PDB file of N, CA and C in Angstrom:
ATOM      1  N   MET A 251      98.457 121.419  75.670  1.00  0.00           N
ATOM      2  CA  MET A 251      99.136 120.937  76.843  1.00  0.00           C
ATOM      3  C   MET A 251     100.353 120.125  76.436  1.00  0.00           C
ATOM      4  N   VAL A 252     101.293 120.054  77.354  1.00  0.00           N
ATOM      5  CA  VAL A 252     102.553 119.375  77.088  1.00  0.00           C
ATOM      6  C   VAL A 252     102.976 118.639  78.359  1.00  0.00           C
ATOM      7  N   TYR A 253     103.812 117.616  78.197  1.00  0.00           N
ATOM      8  CA  TYR A 253     104.351 116.930  79.370  1.00  0.00           C
ATOM      9  C   TYR A 253     105.388 117.822  80.041  1.00  0.00           C
ATOM     10  N   LEU A 254     105.461 117.755  81.344  1.00  0.00           N
ATOM     11  CA  LEU A 254     106.423 118.566  82.097  1.00  0.00           C
ATOM     12  C   LEU A 254     107.838 118.348  81.591  1.00  0.00           C
ATOM     13  N   TYR A 255     108.206 117.107  81.304  1.00  0.00           N
ATOM     14  CA  TYR A 255     109.572 116.837  80.875  1.00  0.00           C
ATOM     15  C   TYR A 255     109.912 117.516  79.552  1.00  0.00           C
ATOM     16  N   ASN A 256     108.919 117.794  78.715  1.00  0.00           N
ATOM     17  CA  ASN A 256     109.162 118.440  77.426  1.00  0.00           C
ATOM     18  C   ASN A 256     109.160 119.961  77.506  1.00  0.00           C
ATOM     19  N   LEU A 257     108.975 120.510  78.687  1.00  0.00           N
ATOM     20  CA  LEU A 257     109.001 121.962  78.876  1.00  0.00           C
ATOM     21  C   LEU A 257     110.414 122.469  78.593  1.00  0.00           C
ATOM     22  N   PRO A 258     110.574 123.426  77.670  1.00  0.00           N
ATOM     23  CA  PRO A 258     111.918 123.924  77.346  1.00  0.00           C
ATOM     24  C   PRO A 258     112.568 124.629  78.544  1.00  0.00           C
ATOM     25  N   VAL A 259     113.873 124.494  78.645  1.00  0.00           N
ATOM     26  CA  VAL A 259     114.628 125.154  79.716  1.00  0.00           C
ATOM     27  C   VAL A 259     114.385 126.659  79.632  1.00  0.00           C
ATOM     28  N   GLY A 260     114.085 127.249  80.789  1.00  0.00           N
ATOM     29  CA  GLY A 260     113.819 128.686  80.860  1.00  0.00           C
ATOM     30  C   GLY A 260     112.345 129.049  80.777  1.00  0.00           C
ATOM     31  N   ARG A 261     111.495 128.099  80.414  1.00  0.00           N
ATOM     32  CA  ARG A 261     110.051 128.358  80.300  1.00  0.00           C
ATOM     33  C   ARG A 261     109.333 127.963  81.578  1.00  0.00           C
ATOM     34  N   SER A 262     108.234 128.640  81.842  1.00  0.00           N
ATOM     35  CA  SER A 262     107.383 128.330  82.986  1.00  0.00           C
ATOM     36  C   SER A 262     106.054 127.787  82.494  1.00  0.00           C
ATOM     37  N   ALA A 263     105.420 126.994  83.350  1.00  0.00           N
ATOM     38  CA  ALA A 263     104.120 126.426  83.026  1.00  0.00           C
ATOM     39  C   ALA A 263     103.371 126.164  84.323  1.00  0.00           C
ATOM     40  N   VAL A 264     102.108 125.796  84.174  1.00  0.00           N
ATOM     41  CA  VAL A 264     101.261 125.489  85.315  1.00  0.00           C
ATOM     42  C   VAL A 264     100.794 124.041  85.190  1.00  0.00           C
ATOM     43  N   VAL A 265     100.894 123.285  86.280  1.00  0.00           N
ATOM     44  CA  VAL A 265     100.470 121.886  86.297  1.00  0.00           C
ATOM     45  C   VAL A 265      98.958 121.825  86.105  1.00  0.00           C
ATOM     46  N   THR A 266      98.510 120.967  85.188  1.00  0.00           N
ATOM     47  CA  THR A 266      97.076 120.792  84.969  1.00  0.00           C
ATOM     48  C   THR A 266      96.579 119.448  85.492  1.00  0.00           C
ATOM     49  N   SER A 267      97.391 118.388  85.362  1.00  0.00           N
ATOM     50  CA  SER A 267      96.959 117.090  85.877  1.00  0.00           C
ATOM     51  C   SER A 267      98.134 116.129  86.014  1.00  0.00           C
ATOM     52  N   LEU A 268      97.910 115.072  86.793  1.00  0.00           N
ATOM     53  CA  LEU A 268      98.892 114.004  86.991  1.00  0.00           C
ATOM     54  C   LEU A 268      98.325 112.714  86.424  1.00  0.00           C
ATOM     55  N   ASN A 269      99.113 112.016  85.639  1.00  0.00           N
ATOM     56  CA  ASN A 269      98.715 110.713  85.092  1.00  0.00           C
ATOM     57  C   ASN A 269      99.492 109.625  85.819  1.00  0.00           C
ATOM     58  N   ALA A 270      99.316 109.561  87.119  1.00  0.00           N
ATOM     59  CA  ALA A 270     100.020 108.583  87.942  1.00  0.00           C
ATOM     60  C   ALA A 270      99.059 108.075  89.005  1.00  0.00           C
ATOM     61  N   ALA A 271      99.414 106.926  89.575  1.00  0.00           N
ATOM     62  CA  ALA A 271      98.584 106.347  90.625  1.00  0.00           C
ATOM     63  C   ALA A 271      99.470 105.812  91.746  1.00  0.00           C
ATOM     64  N   GLY A 272      98.850 105.523  92.861  1.00  0.00           N
ATOM     65  CA  GLY A 272      99.552 104.893  93.976  1.00  0.00           C
ATOM     66  C   GLY A 272     100.654 105.745  94.567  1.00  0.00           C
ATOM     67  N   MET A 273     101.760 105.076  94.879  1.00  0.00           N
ATOM     68  CA  MET A 273     102.884 105.753  95.542  1.00  0.00           C
ATOM     69  C   MET A 273     103.536 106.811  94.650  1.00  0.00           C
ATOM     70  N   THR A 274     103.544 106.575  93.349  1.00  0.00           N
ATOM     71  CA  THR A 274     104.124 107.559  92.435  1.00  0.00           C
ATOM     72  C   THR A 274     103.332 108.860  92.493  1.00  0.00           C
ATOM     73  N   ARG A 275     102.020 108.753  92.443  1.00  0.00           N
ATOM     74  CA  ARG A 275     101.163 109.944  92.530  1.00  0.00           C
ATOM     75  C   ARG A 275     101.374 110.657  93.866  1.00  0.00           C
ATOM     76  N   ARG A 276     101.431 109.892  94.933  1.00  0.00           N
ATOM     77  CA  ARG A 276     101.612 110.479  96.268  1.00  0.00           C
ATOM     78  C   ARG A 276     102.939 111.211  96.360  1.00  0.00           C
ATOM     79  N   ARG A 277     104.008 110.622  95.821  1.00  0.00           N
ATOM     80  CA  ARG A 277     105.324 111.256  95.853  1.00  0.00           C
ATOM     81  C   ARG A 277     105.318 112.574  95.086  1.00  0.00           C
ATOM     82  N   MET A 278     104.705 112.564  93.902  1.00  0.00           N
ATOM     83  CA  MET A 278     104.634 113.783  93.096  1.00  0.00           C
ATOM     84  C   MET A 278     103.854 114.877  93.817  1.00  0.00           C
ATOM     85  N   MET A 279     102.758 114.493  94.448  1.00  0.00           N
ATOM     86  CA  MET A 279     101.968 115.473  95.187  1.00  0.00           C
ATOM     87  C   MET A 279     102.750 115.999  96.385  1.00  0.00           C
ATOM     88  N   ASP A 280     103.527 115.138  97.052  1.00  0.00           N
ATOM     89  CA  ASP A 280     104.368 115.572  98.170  1.00  0.00           C
ATOM     90  C   ASP A 280     105.441 116.555  97.714  1.00  0.00           C
ATOM     91  N   LEU A 281     105.892 116.419  96.467  1.00  0.00           N
ATOM     92  CA  LEU A 281     106.885 117.347  95.906  1.00  0.00           C
ATOM     93  C   LEU A 281     106.261 118.681  95.497  1.00  0.00           C
ATOM     94  N   GLY A 282     104.937 118.755  95.521  1.00  0.00           N
ATOM     95  CA  GLY A 282     104.251 119.995  95.174  1.00  0.00           C
ATOM     96  C   GLY A 282     103.647 119.995  93.791  1.00  0.00           C
ATOM     97  N   LEU A 283     103.694 118.877  93.103  1.00  0.00           N
ATOM     98  CA  LEU A 283     103.128 118.795  91.756  1.00  0.00           C
ATOM     99  C   LEU A 283     101.637 118.514  91.834  1.00  0.00           C
ATOM    100  N   VAL A 284     100.890 119.549  92.122  1.00  0.00           N
ATOM    101  CA  VAL A 284      99.431 119.477  92.179  1.00  0.00           C
ATOM    102  C   VAL A 284      98.878 120.481  91.177  1.00  0.00           C
ATOM    103  N   PRO A 285      97.670 120.245  90.662  1.00  0.00           N
ATOM    104  CA  PRO A 285      97.105 121.185  89.695  1.00  0.00           C
ATOM    105  C   PRO A 285      97.123 122.622  90.219  1.00  0.00           C
ATOM    106  N   GLY A 286      97.570 123.535  89.344  1.00  0.00           N
ATOM    107  CA  GLY A 286      97.653 124.943  89.687  1.00  0.00           C
ATOM    108  C   GLY A 286      99.040 125.402  90.113  1.00  0.00           C
ATOM    109  N   THR A 287      99.960 124.474  90.329  1.00  0.00           N
ATOM    110  CA  THR A 287     101.317 124.811  90.743  1.00  0.00           C
ATOM    111  C   THR A 287     102.136 125.293  89.550  1.00  0.00           C
ATOM    112  N   GLU A 288     102.849 126.392  89.734  1.00  0.00           N
ATOM    113  CA  GLU A 288     103.734 126.903  88.689  1.00  0.00           C
ATOM    114  C   GLU A 288     105.073 126.186  88.782  1.00  0.00           C
ATOM    115  N   VAL A 289     105.597 125.767  87.628  1.00  0.00           N
ATOM    116  CA  VAL A 289     106.900 125.107  87.556  1.00  0.00           C
ATOM    117  C   VAL A 289     107.740 125.776  86.472  1.00  0.00           C
ATOM    118  N   GLU A 290     109.054 125.704  86.645  1.00  0.00           N
ATOM    119  CA  GLU A 290     109.978 126.265  85.653  1.00  0.00           C
ATOM    120  C   GLU A 290     111.061 125.235  85.367  1.00  0.00           C
ATOM    121  N   ALA A 291     111.353 125.014  84.105  1.00  0.00           N
ATOM    122  CA  ALA A 291     112.432 124.102  83.711  1.00  0.00           C
ATOM    123  C   ALA A 291     113.743 124.859  83.845  1.00  0.00           C
ATOM    124  N   LEU A 292     114.663 124.325  84.642  1.00  0.00           N
ATOM    125  CA  LEU A 292     115.928 125.018  84.900  1.00  0.00           C
ATOM    126  C   LEU A 292     117.085 124.519  84.046  1.00  0.00           C
ATOM    127  N   ARG A 293     117.318 123.207  84.055  1.00  0.00           N
ATOM    128  CA  ARG A 293     118.469 122.682  83.310  1.00  0.00           C
ATOM    129  C   ARG A 293     118.380 121.173  83.151  1.00  0.00           C
ATOM    130  N   TYR A 294     119.127 120.686  82.161  1.00  0.00           N
ATOM    131  CA  TYR A 294     119.281 119.249  81.946  1.00  0.00           C
ATOM    132  C   TYR A 294     120.542 118.786  82.663  1.00  0.00           C
ATOM    133  N   SER A 295     120.600 117.507  82.987  1.00  0.00           N
ATOM    134  CA  SER A 295     121.852 116.921  83.447  1.00  0.00           C
ATOM    135  C   SER A 295     122.710 116.674  82.199  1.00  0.00           C
ATOM    136  N   PRO A 296     123.965 116.313  82.358  1.00  0.00           N
ATOM    137  CA  PRO A 296     124.829 116.116  81.184  1.00  0.00           C
ATOM    138  C   PRO A 296     124.305 115.116  80.153  1.00  0.00           C
ATOM    139  N   PHE A 297     123.565 114.102  80.578  1.00  0.00           N
ATOM    140  CA  PHE A 297     123.043 113.108  79.637  1.00  0.00           C
ATOM    141  C   PHE A 297     121.555 113.295  79.375  1.00  0.00           C
ATOM    142  N   LYS A 298     121.011 114.485  79.666  1.00  0.00           N
ATOM    143  CA  LYS A 298     119.618 114.875  79.413  1.00  0.00           C
ATOM    144  C   LYS A 298     118.593 114.205  80.330  1.00  0.00           C
ATOM    145  N   ASP A 299     119.025 113.375  81.264  1.00  0.00           N
ATOM    146  CA  ASP A 299     118.089 112.738  82.184  1.00  0.00           C
ATOM    147  C   ASP A 299     118.815 112.488  83.491  1.00  0.00           C
ATOM    148  N   PRO A 300     118.398 113.050  84.608  1.00  0.00           N
ATOM    149  CA  PRO A 300     117.152 113.787  84.846  1.00  0.00           C
ATOM    150  C   PRO A 300     117.249 115.250  84.437  1.00  0.00           C
ATOM    151  N   LYS A 301     116.149 115.950  84.632  1.00  0.00           N
ATOM    152  CA  LYS A 301     116.040 117.371  84.318  1.00  0.00           C
ATOM    153  C   LYS A 301     115.616 118.091  85.592  1.00  0.00           C
ATOM    154  N   ALA A 302     116.161 119.286  85.830  1.00  0.00           N
ATOM    155  CA  ALA A 302     115.865 120.040  87.048  1.00  0.00           C
ATOM    156  C   ALA A 302     114.739 121.042  86.817  1.00  0.00           C
ATOM    157  N   PHE A 303     113.832 121.104  87.784  1.00  0.00           N
ATOM    158  CA  PHE A 303     112.698 122.023  87.743  1.00  0.00           C
ATOM    159  C   PHE A 303     112.613 122.792  89.048  1.00  0.00           C
ATOM    160  N   LYS A 304     112.142 124.024  88.961  1.00  0.00           N
ATOM    161  CA  LYS A 304     111.870 124.810  90.158  1.00  0.00           C
ATOM    162  C   LYS A 304     110.392 124.650  90.461  1.00  0.00           C
ATOM    163  N   ILE A 305     110.094 124.061  91.625  1.00  0.00           N
ATOM    164  CA  ILE A 305     108.723 123.782  92.042  1.00  0.00           C
ATOM    165  C   ILE A 305     108.531 124.342  93.444  1.00  0.00           C
ATOM    166  N   ARG A 306     107.674 125.343  93.576  1.00  0.00           N
ATOM    167  CA  ARG A 306     107.383 125.959  94.881  1.00  0.00           C
ATOM    168  C   ARG A 306     108.647 126.386  95.621  1.00  0.00           C
ATOM    169  N   GLY A 307     109.605 126.958  94.889  1.00  0.00           N
ATOM    170  CA  GLY A 307     110.826 127.490  95.494  1.00  0.00           C
ATOM    171  C   GLY A 307     111.939 126.487  95.691  1.00  0.00           C
ATOM    172  N   ALA A 308     111.696 125.217  95.422  1.00  0.00           N
ATOM    173  CA  ALA A 308     112.714 124.182  95.564  1.00  0.00           C
ATOM    174  C   ALA A 308     113.125 123.672  94.192  1.00  0.00           C
ATOM    175  N   VAL A 309     114.376 123.247  94.066  1.00  0.00           N
ATOM    176  CA  VAL A 309     114.856 122.659  92.823  1.00  0.00           C
ATOM    177  C   VAL A 309     114.732 121.144  92.951  1.00  0.00           C
ATOM    178  N   ILE A 310     113.965 120.543  92.049  1.00  0.00           N
ATOM    179  CA  ILE A 310     113.676 119.111  92.071  1.00  0.00           C
ATOM    180  C   ILE A 310     114.104 118.502  90.741  1.00  0.00           C
ATOM    181  N   ALA A 311     114.811 117.379  90.788  1.00  0.00           N
ATOM    182  CA  ALA A 311     115.204 116.667  89.571  1.00  0.00           C
ATOM    183  C   ALA A 311     114.226 115.527  89.331  1.00  0.00           C
ATOM    184  N   LEU A 312     113.704 115.455  88.111  1.00  0.00           N
ATOM    185  CA  LEU A 312     112.781 114.390  87.735  1.00  0.00           C
ATOM    186  C   LEU A 312     113.315 113.651  86.518  1.00  0.00           C
ATOM    187  N   ARG A 313     113.188 112.350  86.539  1.00  0.00           N
ATOM    188  CA  ARG A 313     113.558 111.543  85.381  1.00  0.00           C
ATOM    189  C   ARG A 313     112.455 111.628  84.334  1.00  0.00           C
ATOM    190  N   ARG A 314     112.788 111.236  83.120  1.00  0.00           N
ATOM    191  CA  ARG A 314     111.840 111.310  82.002  1.00  0.00           C
ATOM    192  C   ARG A 314     110.527 110.591  82.322  1.00  0.00           C
ATOM    193  N   GLU A 315     110.601 109.375  82.867  1.00  0.00           N
ATOM    194  CA  GLU A 315     109.367 108.628  83.120  1.00  0.00           C
ATOM    195  C   GLU A 315     108.472 109.309  84.160  1.00  0.00           C
ATOM    196  N   GLU A 316     109.063 110.071  85.086  1.00  0.00           N
ATOM    197  CA  GLU A 316     108.270 110.821  86.065  1.00  0.00           C
ATOM    198  C   GLU A 316     107.714 112.095  85.441  1.00  0.00           C
ATOM    199  N   GLY A 317     108.564 112.823  84.720  1.00  0.00           N
ATOM    200  CA  GLY A 317     108.153 114.077  84.098  1.00  0.00           C
ATOM    201  C   GLY A 317     107.105 113.919  83.015  1.00  0.00           C
ATOM    202  N   CYS A 318     107.046 112.728  82.416  1.00  0.00           N
ATOM    203  CA  CYS A 318     106.048 112.483  81.375  1.00  0.00           C
ATOM    204  C   CYS A 318     104.701 112.048  81.957  1.00  0.00           C
ATOM    205  N   ARG A 319     104.586 112.021  83.254  1.00  0.00           N
ATOM    206  CA  ARG A 319     103.319 111.717  83.909  1.00  0.00           C
ATOM    207  C   ARG A 319     102.601 112.990  84.375  1.00  0.00           C
ATOM    208  N   VAL A 320     103.243 114.138  84.153  1.00  0.00           N
ATOM    209  CA  VAL A 320     102.677 115.415  84.593  1.00  0.00           C
ATOM    210  C   VAL A 320     102.338 116.255  83.365  1.00  0.00           C
ATOM    211  N   LEU A 321     101.084 116.658  83.226  1.00  0.00           N
ATOM    212  CA  LEU A 321     100.675 117.528  82.132  1.00  0.00           C
ATOM    213  C   LEU A 321     100.666 118.973  82.612  1.00  0.00           C
ATOM    214  N   VAL A 322     101.220 119.843  81.769  1.00  0.00           N
ATOM    215  CA  VAL A 322     101.282 121.267  82.107  1.00  0.00           C
ATOM    216  C   VAL A 322     100.773 122.090  80.926  1.00  0.00           C
ATOM    217  N   LYS A 323     100.442 123.323  81.222  1.00  0.00           N
ATOM    218  CA  LYS A 323     100.098 124.248  80.140  1.00  0.00           C
ATOM    219  C   LYS A 323     100.968 125.477  80.332  1.00  0.00           C
ATOM    220  N   TYR A 324     101.454 126.017  79.204  1.00  0.00           N
ATOM    221  CA  TYR A 324     102.339 127.164  79.264  1.00  0.00           C
ATOM    222  C   TYR A 324     101.659 128.318  79.996  1.00  0.00           C
ATOM    223  N   LYS A 325     102.443 128.989  80.791  1.00  0.00           N
ATOM    224  CA  LYS A 325     101.929 130.117  81.556  1.00  0.00           C
ATOM    225  C   LYS A 325     101.501 131.214  80.584  1.00  0.00           C
ATOM    226  N   GLY A 326     100.294 131.717  80.769  1.00  0.00           N
ATOM    227  CA  GLY A 326      99.788 132.775  79.924  1.00  0.00           C
ATOM    228  C   GLY A 326      98.930 132.286  78.762  1.00  0.00           C
ATOM    229  N   ASP A 327      98.903 130.979  78.524  1.00  0.00           N
ATOM    230  CA  ASP A 327      98.086 130.428  77.426  1.00  0.00           C
ATOM    231  C   ASP A 327      96.660 130.202  77.881  1.00  0.00           C
TER     232      ASP A 327
END
């Protein structure tokens, strides 16, 4: 498993768990980051933070501290 933020651009993965609590966890779940959701890393911003991901058909930008709270496993593994 790997943190969502470390997912290479162009790769897809599936969310396995969230390591967040309270409002942060609720916000991530509202964005669609729930176990079983497929995500794809699209691109970095010019300074590498935030990073854009495709989540349930929407493009969402997450900062490093948010992306490192989501564990994913590569699709097909």
